[in-house]
JSON list of C-alpha atoms in Angstrom, two decimals:
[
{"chain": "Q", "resi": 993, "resn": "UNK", "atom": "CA", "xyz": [-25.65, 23.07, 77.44]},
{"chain": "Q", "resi": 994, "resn": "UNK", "atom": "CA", "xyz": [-24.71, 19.77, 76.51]},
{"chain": "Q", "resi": 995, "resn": "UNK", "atom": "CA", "xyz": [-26.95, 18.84, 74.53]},
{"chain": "Q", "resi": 996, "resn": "UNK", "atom": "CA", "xyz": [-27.06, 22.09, 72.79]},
{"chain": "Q", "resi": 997, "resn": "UNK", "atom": "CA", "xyz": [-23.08, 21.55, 72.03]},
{"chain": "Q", "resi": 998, "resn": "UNK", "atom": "CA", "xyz": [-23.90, 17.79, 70.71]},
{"chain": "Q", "resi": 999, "resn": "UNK", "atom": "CA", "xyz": [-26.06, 19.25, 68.23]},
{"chain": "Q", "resi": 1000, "resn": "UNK", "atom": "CA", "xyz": [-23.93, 21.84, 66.97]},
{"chain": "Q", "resi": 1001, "resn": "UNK", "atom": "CA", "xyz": [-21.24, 18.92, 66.85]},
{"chain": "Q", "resi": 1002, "resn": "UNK", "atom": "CA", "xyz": [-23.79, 17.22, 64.77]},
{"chain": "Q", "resi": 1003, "resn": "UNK", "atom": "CA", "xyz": [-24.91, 20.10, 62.50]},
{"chain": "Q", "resi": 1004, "resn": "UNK", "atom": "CA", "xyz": [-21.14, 20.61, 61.96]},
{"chain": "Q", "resi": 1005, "resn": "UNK", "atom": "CA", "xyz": [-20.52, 16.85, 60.57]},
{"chain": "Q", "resi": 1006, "resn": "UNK", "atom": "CA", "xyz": [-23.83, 17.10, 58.29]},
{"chain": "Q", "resi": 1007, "resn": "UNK", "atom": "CA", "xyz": [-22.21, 20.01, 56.88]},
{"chain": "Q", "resi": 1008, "resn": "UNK", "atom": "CA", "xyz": [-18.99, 18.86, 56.16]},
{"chain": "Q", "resi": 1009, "resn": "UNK", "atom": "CA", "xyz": [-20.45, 15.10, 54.71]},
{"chain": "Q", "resi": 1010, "resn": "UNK", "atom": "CA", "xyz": [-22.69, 17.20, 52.44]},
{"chain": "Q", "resi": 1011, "resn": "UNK", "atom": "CA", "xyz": [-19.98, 19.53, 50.66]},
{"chain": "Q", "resi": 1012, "resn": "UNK", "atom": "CA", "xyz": [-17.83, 16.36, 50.30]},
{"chain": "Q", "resi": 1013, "resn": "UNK", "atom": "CA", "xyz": [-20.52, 14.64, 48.52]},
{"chain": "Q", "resi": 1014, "resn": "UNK", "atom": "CA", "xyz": [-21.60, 17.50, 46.72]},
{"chain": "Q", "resi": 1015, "resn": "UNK", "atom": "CA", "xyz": [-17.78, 17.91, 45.53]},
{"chain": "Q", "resi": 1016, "resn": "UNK", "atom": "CA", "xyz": [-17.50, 14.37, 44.28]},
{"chain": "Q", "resi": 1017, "resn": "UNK", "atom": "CA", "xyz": [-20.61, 15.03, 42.39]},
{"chain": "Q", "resi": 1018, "resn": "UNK", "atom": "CA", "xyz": [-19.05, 17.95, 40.61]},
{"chain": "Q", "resi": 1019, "resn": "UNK", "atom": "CA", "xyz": [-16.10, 16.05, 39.99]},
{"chain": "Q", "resi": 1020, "resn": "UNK", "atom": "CA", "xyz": [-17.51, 13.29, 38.67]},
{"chain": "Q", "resi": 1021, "resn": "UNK", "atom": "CA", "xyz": [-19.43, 15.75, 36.55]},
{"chain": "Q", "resi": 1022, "resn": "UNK", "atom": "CA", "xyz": [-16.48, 17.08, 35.24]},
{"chain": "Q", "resi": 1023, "resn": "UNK", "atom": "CA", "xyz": [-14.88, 13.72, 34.12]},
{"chain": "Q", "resi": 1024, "resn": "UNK", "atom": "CA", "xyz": [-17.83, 12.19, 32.46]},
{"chain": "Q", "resi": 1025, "resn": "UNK", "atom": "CA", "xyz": [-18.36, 13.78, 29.42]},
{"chain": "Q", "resi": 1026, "resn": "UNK", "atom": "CA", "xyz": [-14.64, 14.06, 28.74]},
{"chain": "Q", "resi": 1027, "resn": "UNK", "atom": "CA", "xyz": [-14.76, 10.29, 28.60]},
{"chain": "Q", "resi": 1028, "resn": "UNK", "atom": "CA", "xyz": [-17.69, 10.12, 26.99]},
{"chain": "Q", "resi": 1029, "resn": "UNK", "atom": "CA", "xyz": [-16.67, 12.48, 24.45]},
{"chain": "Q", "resi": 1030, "resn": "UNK", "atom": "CA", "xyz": [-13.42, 10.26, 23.62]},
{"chain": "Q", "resi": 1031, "resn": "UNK", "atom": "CA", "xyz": [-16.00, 7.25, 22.88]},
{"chain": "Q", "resi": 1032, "resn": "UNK", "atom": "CA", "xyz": [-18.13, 9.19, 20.84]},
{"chain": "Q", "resi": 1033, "resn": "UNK", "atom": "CA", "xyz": [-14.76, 10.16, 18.58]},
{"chain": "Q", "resi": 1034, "resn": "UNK", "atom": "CA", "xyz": [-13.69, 6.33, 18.49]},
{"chain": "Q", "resi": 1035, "resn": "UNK", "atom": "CA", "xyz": [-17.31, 5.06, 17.86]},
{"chain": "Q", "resi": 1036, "resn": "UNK", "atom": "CA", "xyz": [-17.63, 7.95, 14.52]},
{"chain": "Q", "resi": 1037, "resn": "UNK", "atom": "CA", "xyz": [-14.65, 6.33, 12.90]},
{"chain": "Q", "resi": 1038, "resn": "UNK", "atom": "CA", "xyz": [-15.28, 3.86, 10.48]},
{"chain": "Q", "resi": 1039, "resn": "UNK", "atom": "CA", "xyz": [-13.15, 0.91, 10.28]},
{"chain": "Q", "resi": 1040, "resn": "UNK", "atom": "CA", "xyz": [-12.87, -0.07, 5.93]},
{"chain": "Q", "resi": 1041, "resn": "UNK", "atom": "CA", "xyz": [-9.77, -3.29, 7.19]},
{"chain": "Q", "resi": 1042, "resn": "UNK", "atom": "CA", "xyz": [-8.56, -4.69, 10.32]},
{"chain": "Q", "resi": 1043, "resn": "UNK", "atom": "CA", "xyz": [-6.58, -7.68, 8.97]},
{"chain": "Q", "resi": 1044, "resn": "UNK", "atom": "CA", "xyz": [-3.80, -9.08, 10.59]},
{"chain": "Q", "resi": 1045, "resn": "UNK", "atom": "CA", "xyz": [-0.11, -9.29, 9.12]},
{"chain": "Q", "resi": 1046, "resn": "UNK", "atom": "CA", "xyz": [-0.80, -12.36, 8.13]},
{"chain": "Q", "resi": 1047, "resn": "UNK", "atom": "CA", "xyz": [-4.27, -12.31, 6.67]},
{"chain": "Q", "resi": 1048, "resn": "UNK", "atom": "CA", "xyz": [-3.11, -9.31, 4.29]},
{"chain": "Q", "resi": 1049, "resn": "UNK", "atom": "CA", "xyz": [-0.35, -11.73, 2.84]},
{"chain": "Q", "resi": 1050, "resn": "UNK", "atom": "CA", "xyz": [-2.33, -14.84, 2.15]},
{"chain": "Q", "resi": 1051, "resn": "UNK", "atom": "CA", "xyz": [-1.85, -15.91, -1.42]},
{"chain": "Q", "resi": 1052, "resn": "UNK", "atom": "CA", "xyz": [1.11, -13.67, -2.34]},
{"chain": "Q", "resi": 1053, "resn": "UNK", "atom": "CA", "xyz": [3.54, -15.45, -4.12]},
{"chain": "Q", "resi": 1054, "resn": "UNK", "atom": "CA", "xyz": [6.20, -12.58, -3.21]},
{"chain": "Q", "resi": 1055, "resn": "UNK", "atom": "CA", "xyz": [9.06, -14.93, -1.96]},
{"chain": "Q", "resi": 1056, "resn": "UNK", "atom": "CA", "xyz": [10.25, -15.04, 1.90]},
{"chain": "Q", "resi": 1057, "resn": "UNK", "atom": "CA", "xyz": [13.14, -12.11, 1.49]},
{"chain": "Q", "resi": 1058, "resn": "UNK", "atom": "CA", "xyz": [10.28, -9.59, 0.38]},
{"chain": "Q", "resi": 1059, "resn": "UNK", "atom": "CA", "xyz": [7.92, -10.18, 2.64]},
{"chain": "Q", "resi": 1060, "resn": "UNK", "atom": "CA", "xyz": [10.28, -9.74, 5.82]},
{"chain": "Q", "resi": 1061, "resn": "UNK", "atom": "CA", "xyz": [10.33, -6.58, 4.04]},
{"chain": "Q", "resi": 1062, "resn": "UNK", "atom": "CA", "xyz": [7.16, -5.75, 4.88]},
{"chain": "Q", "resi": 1063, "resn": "UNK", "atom": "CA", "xyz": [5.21, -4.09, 7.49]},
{"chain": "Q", "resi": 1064, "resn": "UNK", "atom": "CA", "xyz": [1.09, -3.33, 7.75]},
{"chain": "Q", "resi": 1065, "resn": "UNK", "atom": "CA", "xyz": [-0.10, -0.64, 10.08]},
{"chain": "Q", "resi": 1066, "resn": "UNK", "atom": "CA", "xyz": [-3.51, 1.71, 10.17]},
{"chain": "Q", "resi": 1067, "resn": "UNK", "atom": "CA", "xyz": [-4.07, 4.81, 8.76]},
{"chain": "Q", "resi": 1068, "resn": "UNK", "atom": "CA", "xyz": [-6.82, 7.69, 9.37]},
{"chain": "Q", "resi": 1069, "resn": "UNK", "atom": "CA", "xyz": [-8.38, 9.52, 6.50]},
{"chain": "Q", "resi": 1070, "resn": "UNK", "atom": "CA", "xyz": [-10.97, 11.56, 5.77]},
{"chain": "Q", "resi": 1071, "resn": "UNK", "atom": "CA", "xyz": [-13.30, 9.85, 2.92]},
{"chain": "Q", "resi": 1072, "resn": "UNK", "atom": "CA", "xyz": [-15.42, 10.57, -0.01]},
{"chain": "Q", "resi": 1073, "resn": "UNK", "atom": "CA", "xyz": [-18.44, 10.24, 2.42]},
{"chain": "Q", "resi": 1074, "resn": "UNK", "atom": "CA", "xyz": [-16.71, 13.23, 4.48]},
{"chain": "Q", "resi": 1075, "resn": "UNK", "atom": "CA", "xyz": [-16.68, 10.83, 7.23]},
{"chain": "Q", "resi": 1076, "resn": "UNK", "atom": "CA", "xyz": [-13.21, 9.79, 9.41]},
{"chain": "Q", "resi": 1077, "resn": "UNK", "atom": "CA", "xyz": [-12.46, 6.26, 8.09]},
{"chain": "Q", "resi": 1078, "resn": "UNK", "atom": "CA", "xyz": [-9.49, 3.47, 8.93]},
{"chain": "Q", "resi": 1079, "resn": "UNK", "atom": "CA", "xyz": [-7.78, 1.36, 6.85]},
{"chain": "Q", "resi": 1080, "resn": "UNK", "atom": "CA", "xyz": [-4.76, -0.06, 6.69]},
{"chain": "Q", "resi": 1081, "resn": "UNK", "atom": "CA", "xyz": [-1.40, 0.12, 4.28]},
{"chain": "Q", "resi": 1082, "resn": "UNK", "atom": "CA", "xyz": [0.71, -3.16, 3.28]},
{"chain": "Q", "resi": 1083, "resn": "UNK", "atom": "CA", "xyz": [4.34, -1.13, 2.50]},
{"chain": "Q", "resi": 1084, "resn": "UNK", "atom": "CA", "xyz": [7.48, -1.38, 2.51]},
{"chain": "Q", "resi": 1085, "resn": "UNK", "atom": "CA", "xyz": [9.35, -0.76, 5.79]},
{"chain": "Q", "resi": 1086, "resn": "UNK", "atom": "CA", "xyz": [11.57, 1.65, 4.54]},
{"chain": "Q", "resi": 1087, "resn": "UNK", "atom": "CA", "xyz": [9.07, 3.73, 3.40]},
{"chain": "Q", "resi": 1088, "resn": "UNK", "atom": "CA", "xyz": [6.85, 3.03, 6.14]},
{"chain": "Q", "resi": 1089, "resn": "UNK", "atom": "CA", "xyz": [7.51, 6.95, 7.83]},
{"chain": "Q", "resi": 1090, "resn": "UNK", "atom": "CA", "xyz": [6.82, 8.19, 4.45]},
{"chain": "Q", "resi": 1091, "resn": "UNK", "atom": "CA", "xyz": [3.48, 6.97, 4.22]},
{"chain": "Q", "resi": 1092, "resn": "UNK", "atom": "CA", "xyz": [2.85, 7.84, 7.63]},
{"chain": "Q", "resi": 1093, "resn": "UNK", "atom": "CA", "xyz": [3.38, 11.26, 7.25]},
{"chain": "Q", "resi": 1094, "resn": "UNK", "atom": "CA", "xyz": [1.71, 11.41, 4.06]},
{"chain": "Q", "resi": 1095, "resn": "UNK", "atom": "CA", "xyz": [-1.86, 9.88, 5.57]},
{"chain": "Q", "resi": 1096, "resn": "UNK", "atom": "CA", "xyz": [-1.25, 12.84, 8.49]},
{"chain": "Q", "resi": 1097, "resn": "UNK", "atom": "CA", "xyz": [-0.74, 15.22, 5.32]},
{"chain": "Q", "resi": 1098, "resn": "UNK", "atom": "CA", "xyz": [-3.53, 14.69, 3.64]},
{"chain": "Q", "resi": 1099, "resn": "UNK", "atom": "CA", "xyz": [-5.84, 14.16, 6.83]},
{"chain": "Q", "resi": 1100, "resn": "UNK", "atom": "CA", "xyz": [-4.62, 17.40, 8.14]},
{"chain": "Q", "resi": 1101, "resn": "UNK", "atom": "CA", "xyz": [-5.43, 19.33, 4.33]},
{"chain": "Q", "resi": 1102, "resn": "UNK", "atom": "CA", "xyz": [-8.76, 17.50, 4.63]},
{"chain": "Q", "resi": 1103, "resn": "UNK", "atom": "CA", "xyz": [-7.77, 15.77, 1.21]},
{"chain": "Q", "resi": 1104, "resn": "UNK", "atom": "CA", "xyz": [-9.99, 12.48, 0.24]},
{"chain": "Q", "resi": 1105, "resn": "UNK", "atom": "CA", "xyz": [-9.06, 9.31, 0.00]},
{"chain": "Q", "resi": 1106, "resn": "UNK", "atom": "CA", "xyz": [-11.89, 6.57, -0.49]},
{"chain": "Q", "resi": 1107, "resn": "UNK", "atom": "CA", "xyz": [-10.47, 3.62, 1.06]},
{"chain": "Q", "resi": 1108, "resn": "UNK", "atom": "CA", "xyz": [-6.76, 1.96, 1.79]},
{"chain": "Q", "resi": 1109, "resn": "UNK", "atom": "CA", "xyz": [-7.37, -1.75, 1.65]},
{"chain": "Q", "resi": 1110, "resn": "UNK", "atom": "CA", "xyz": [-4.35, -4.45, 1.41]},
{"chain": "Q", "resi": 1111, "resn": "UNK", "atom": "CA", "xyz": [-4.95, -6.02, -2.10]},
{"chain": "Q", "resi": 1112, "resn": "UNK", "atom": "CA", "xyz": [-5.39, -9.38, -0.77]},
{"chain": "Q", "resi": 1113, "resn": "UNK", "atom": "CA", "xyz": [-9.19, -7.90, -0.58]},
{"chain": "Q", "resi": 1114, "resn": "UNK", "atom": "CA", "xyz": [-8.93, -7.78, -3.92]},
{"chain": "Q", "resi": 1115, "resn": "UNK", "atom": "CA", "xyz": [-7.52, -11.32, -4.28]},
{"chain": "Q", "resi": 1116, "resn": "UNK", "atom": "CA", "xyz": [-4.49, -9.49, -5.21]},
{"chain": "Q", "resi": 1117, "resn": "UNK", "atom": "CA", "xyz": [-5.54, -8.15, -8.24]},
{"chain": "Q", "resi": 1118, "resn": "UNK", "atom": "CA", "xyz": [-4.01, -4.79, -9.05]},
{"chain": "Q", "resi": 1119, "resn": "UNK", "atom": "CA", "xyz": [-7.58, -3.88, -12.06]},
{"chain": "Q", "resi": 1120, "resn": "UNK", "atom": "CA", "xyz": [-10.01, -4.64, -9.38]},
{"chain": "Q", "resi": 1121, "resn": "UNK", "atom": "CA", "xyz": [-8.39, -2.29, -7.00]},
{"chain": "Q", "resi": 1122, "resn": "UNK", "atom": "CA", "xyz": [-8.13, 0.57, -9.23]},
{"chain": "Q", "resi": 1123, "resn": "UNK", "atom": "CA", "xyz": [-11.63, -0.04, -9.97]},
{"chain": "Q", "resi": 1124, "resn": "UNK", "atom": "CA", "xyz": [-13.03, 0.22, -6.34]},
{"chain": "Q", "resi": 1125, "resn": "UNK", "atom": "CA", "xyz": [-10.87, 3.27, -6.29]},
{"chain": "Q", "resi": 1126, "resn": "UNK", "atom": "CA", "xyz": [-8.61, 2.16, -3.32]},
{"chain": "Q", "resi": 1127, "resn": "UNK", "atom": "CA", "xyz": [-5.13, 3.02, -2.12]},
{"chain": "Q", "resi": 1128, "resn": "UNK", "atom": "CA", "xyz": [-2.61, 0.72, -1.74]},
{"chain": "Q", "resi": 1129, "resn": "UNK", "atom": "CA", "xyz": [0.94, -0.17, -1.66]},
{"chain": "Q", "resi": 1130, "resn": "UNK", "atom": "CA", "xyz": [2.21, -3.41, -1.74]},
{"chain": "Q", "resi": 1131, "resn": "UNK", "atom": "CA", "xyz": [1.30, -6.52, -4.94]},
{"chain": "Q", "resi": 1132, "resn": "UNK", "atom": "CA", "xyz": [3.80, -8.81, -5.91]},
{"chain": "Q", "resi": 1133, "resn": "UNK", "atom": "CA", "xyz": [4.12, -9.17, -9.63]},
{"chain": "Q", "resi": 1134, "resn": "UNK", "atom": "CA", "xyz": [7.17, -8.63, -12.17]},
{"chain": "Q", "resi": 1135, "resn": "UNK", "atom": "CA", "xyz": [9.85, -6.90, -9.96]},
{"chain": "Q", "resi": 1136, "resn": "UNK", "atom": "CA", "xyz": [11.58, -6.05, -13.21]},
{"chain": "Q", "resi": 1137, "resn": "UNK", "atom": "CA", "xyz": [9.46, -3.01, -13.79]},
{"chain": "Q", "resi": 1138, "resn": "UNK", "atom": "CA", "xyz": [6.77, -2.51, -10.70]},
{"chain": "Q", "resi": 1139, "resn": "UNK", "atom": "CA", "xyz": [8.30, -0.78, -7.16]},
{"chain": "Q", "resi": 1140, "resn": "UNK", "atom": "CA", "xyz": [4.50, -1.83, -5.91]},
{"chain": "Q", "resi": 1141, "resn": "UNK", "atom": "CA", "xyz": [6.40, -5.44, -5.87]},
{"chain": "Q", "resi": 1142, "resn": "UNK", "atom": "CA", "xyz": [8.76, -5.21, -2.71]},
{"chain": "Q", "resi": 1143, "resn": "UNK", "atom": "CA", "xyz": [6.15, -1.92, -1.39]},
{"chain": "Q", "resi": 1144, "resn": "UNK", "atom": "CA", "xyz": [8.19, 0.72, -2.58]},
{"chain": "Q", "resi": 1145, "resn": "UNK", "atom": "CA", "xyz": [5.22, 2.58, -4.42]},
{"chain": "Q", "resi": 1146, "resn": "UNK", "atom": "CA", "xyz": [1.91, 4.10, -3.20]},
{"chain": "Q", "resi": 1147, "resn": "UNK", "atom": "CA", "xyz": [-1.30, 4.24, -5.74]},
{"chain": "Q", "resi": 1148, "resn": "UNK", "atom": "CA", "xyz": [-4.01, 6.75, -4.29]},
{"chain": "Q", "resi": 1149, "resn": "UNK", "atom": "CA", "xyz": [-7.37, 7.26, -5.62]},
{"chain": "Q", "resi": 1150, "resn": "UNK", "atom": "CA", "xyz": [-6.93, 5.61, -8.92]},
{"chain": "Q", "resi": 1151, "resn": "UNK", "atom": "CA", "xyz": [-10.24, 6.43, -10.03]},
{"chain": "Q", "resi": 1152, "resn": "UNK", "atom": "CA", "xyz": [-10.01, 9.86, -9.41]},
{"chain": "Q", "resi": 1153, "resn": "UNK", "atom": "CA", "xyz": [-6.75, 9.99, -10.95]},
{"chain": "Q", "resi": 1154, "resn": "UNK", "atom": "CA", "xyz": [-6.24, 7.39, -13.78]},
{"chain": "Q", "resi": 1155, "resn": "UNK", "atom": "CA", "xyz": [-3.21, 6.51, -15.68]},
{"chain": "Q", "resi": 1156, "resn": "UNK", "atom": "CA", "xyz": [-3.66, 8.45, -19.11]},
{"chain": "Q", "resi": 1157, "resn": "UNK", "atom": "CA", "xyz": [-2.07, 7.70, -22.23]},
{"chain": "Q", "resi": 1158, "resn": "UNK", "atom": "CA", "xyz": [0.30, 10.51, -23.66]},
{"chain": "Q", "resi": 1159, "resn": "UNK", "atom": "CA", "xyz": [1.12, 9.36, -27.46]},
{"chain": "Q", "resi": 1160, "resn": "UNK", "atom": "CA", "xyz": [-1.46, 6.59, -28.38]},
{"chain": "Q", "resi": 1161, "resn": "UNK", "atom": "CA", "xyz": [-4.81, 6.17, -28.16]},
{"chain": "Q", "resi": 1162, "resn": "UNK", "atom": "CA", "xyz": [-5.68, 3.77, -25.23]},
{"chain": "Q", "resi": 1163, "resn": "UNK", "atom": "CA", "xyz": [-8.34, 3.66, -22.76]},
{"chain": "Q", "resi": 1164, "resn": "UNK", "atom": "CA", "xyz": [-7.94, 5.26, -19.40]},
{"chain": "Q", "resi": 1165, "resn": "UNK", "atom": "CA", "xyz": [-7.02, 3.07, -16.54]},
{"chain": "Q", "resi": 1166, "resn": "UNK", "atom": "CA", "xyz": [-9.11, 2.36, -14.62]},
{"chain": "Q", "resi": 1167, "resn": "UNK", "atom": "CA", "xyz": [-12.00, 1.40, -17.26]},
{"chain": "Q", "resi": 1168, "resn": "UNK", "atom": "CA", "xyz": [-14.34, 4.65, -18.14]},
{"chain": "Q", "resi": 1169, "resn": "UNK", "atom": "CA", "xyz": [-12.13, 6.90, -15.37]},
{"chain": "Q", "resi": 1170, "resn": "UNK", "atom": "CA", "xyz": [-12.07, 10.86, -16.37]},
{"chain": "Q", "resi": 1171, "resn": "UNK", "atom": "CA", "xyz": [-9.41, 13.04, -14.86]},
{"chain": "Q", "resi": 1172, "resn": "UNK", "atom": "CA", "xyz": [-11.53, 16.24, -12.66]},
{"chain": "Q", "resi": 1173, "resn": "UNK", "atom": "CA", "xyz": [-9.24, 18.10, -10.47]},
{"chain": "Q", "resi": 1174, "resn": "UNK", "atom": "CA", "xyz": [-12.12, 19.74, -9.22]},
{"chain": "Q", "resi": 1175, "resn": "UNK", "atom": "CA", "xyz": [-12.50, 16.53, -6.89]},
{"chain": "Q", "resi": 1176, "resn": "UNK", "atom": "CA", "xyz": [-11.85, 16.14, -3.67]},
{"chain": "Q", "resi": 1177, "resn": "UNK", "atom": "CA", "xyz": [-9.19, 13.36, -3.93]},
{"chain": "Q", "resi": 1178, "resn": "UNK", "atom": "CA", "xyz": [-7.98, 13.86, -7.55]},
{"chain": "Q", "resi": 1179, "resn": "UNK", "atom": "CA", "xyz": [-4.50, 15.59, -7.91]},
{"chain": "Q", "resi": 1180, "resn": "UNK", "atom": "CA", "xyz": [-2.30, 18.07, -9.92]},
{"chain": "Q", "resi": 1181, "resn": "UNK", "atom": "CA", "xyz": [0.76, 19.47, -10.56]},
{"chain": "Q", "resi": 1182, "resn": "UNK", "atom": "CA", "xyz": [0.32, 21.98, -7.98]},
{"chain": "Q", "resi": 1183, "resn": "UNK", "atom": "CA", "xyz": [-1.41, 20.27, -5.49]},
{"chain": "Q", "resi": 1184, "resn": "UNK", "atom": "CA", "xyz": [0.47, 20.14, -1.98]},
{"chain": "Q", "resi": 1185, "resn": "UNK", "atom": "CA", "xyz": [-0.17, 16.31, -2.13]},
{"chain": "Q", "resi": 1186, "resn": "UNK", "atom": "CA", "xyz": [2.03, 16.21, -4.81]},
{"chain": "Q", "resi": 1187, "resn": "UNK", "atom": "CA", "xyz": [4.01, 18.38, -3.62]},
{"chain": "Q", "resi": 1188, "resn": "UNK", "atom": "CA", "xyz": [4.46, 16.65, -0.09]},
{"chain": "Q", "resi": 1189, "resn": "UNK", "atom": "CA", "xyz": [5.07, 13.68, -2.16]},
{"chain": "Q", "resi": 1190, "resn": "UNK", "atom": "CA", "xyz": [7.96, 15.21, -4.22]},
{"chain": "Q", "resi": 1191, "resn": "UNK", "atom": "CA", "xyz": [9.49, 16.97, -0.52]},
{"chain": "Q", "resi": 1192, "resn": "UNK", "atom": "CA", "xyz": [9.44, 13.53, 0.78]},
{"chain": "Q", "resi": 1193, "resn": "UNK", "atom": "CA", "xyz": [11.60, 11.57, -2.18]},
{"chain": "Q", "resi": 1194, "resn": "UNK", "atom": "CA", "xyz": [8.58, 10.39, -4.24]},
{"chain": "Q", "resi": 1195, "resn": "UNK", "atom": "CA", "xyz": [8.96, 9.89, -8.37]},
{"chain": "Q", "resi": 1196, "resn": "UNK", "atom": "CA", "xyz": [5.56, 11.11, -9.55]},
{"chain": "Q", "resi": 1197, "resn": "UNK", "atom": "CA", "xyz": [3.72, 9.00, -12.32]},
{"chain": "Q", "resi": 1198, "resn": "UNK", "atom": "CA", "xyz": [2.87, 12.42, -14.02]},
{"chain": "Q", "resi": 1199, "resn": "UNK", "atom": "CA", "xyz": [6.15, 12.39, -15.30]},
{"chain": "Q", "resi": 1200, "resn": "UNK", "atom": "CA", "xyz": [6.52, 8.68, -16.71]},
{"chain": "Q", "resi": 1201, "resn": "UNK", "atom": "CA", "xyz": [7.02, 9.06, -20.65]},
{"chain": "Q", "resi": 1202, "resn": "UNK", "atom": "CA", "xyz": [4.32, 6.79, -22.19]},
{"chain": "Q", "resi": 1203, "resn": "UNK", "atom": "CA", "xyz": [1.13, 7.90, -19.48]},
{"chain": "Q", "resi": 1204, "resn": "UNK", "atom": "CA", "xyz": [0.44, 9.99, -17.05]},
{"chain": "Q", "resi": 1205, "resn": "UNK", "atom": "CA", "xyz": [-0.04, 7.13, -14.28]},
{"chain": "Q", "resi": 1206, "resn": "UNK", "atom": "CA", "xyz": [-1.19, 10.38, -11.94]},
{"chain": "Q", "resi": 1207, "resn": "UNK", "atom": "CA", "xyz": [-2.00, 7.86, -8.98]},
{"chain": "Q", "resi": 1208, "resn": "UNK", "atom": "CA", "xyz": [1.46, 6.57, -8.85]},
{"chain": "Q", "resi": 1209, "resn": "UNK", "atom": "CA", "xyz": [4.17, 7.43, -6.11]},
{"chain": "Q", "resi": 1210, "resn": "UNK", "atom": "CA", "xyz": [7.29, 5.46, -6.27]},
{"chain": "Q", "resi": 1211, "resn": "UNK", "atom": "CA", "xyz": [10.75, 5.65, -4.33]},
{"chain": "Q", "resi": 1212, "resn": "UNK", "atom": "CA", "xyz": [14.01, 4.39, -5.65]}
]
């Protein structure tokens, strides 16, 4: 009797030690590929600049009170490769939510935007960007006439959308550049970019009186 009690005592135990076990293996089963799933989402996004606060400054010669101005922080967008990509935007701090919500905007509407580099890439020269097609904010020059000098203007896609000439006949900028609002990334008067834009405050370039600087966003 005994020992027929001390091995229903045992069966019990194995019982019990194998659901627990089996129950941390489901668990564990059903936390793994959440996790893994998260990695997989950070490992597809491609990272176009990751320099610090300092790095994207080096070699302005924007004096002290305009850089104190400033603030750099990442952005995610979808790019021309149809890929996620991060870059980063040099701005203006008081435009800073602005941009924010724009990069959100256009991610959400699944709108291109090649790259969004700080200038200093570009050893701050405003052609070169254009060129490469990147979006920026923020390059010191005459303050006189340019909001990009204290960050208070955003260029995007300046190859897709190039700054025509309205009553002479100059080249496009950037160099060779055709306007095609059929692309992903170029923009219109009814896009809901532009739009957004206009809902948040922004002064289109469209609407300059010499060109059609169509990459252009400004705020007073």
């Amino acid at each position: 009797m005994k020992i027929k009690s001390i091995l229903l005592i045992g069966c019990a135990l194995f019982f019990l030690f194998a659901c627990q076990r089996n129950k941390s293996q489901k668990d564990e089963n059903v936390f793994l590929p959440l996790t893994d799933t998260i990695e997989e989402e950070k490992e597809t996004v491609i990272i176009d600049s990751s320099l610090s606060f300092e790095e994207a400054i080096s070699g302005t010669k924007a004096p002290q009170s305009i850089i104190n101005e400033l603030i750099l922080f990442d952005v995610l967008y979808l790019s021309t490769d149809g890929k996620l990509h991060q870059g980063q935007i040099l701005t203006n701090k008081k435009i800073e939510p602005d941009i924010r919500q724009i990069f959100d905007f256009m991610l959400e509407n699944n709108f291109a935007v090649e790259k969004a580099i700080p200038i200093v890439h570009y050893n701050w020269s405003d052609s070169l960007s254009m060129d490469d097609n990147n979006t920026y904010s923020f390059c010191y020059r005459n303050i006189s006439y340019s909001k990009h000098a204290r960050g208070m203007a955003i260029d995007i896609n300046p190859r897709f959308n190039p700054l025509r000439w309205k009553k002479i006949n100059r080249p496009n900028q950037p160099k060779d550049a055709v306007l095609d609002t059929t692309v992903n990334g170029a923009l219109h008067p009814e896009h809901v970019v532009v739009k957004e834009f206009k809902r948040l405050g922004f002064r289109w370039g469209h609407t300059f009186s010499k060109y059609y600087d169509d990459h252009h966003f400004e705020k007073r």
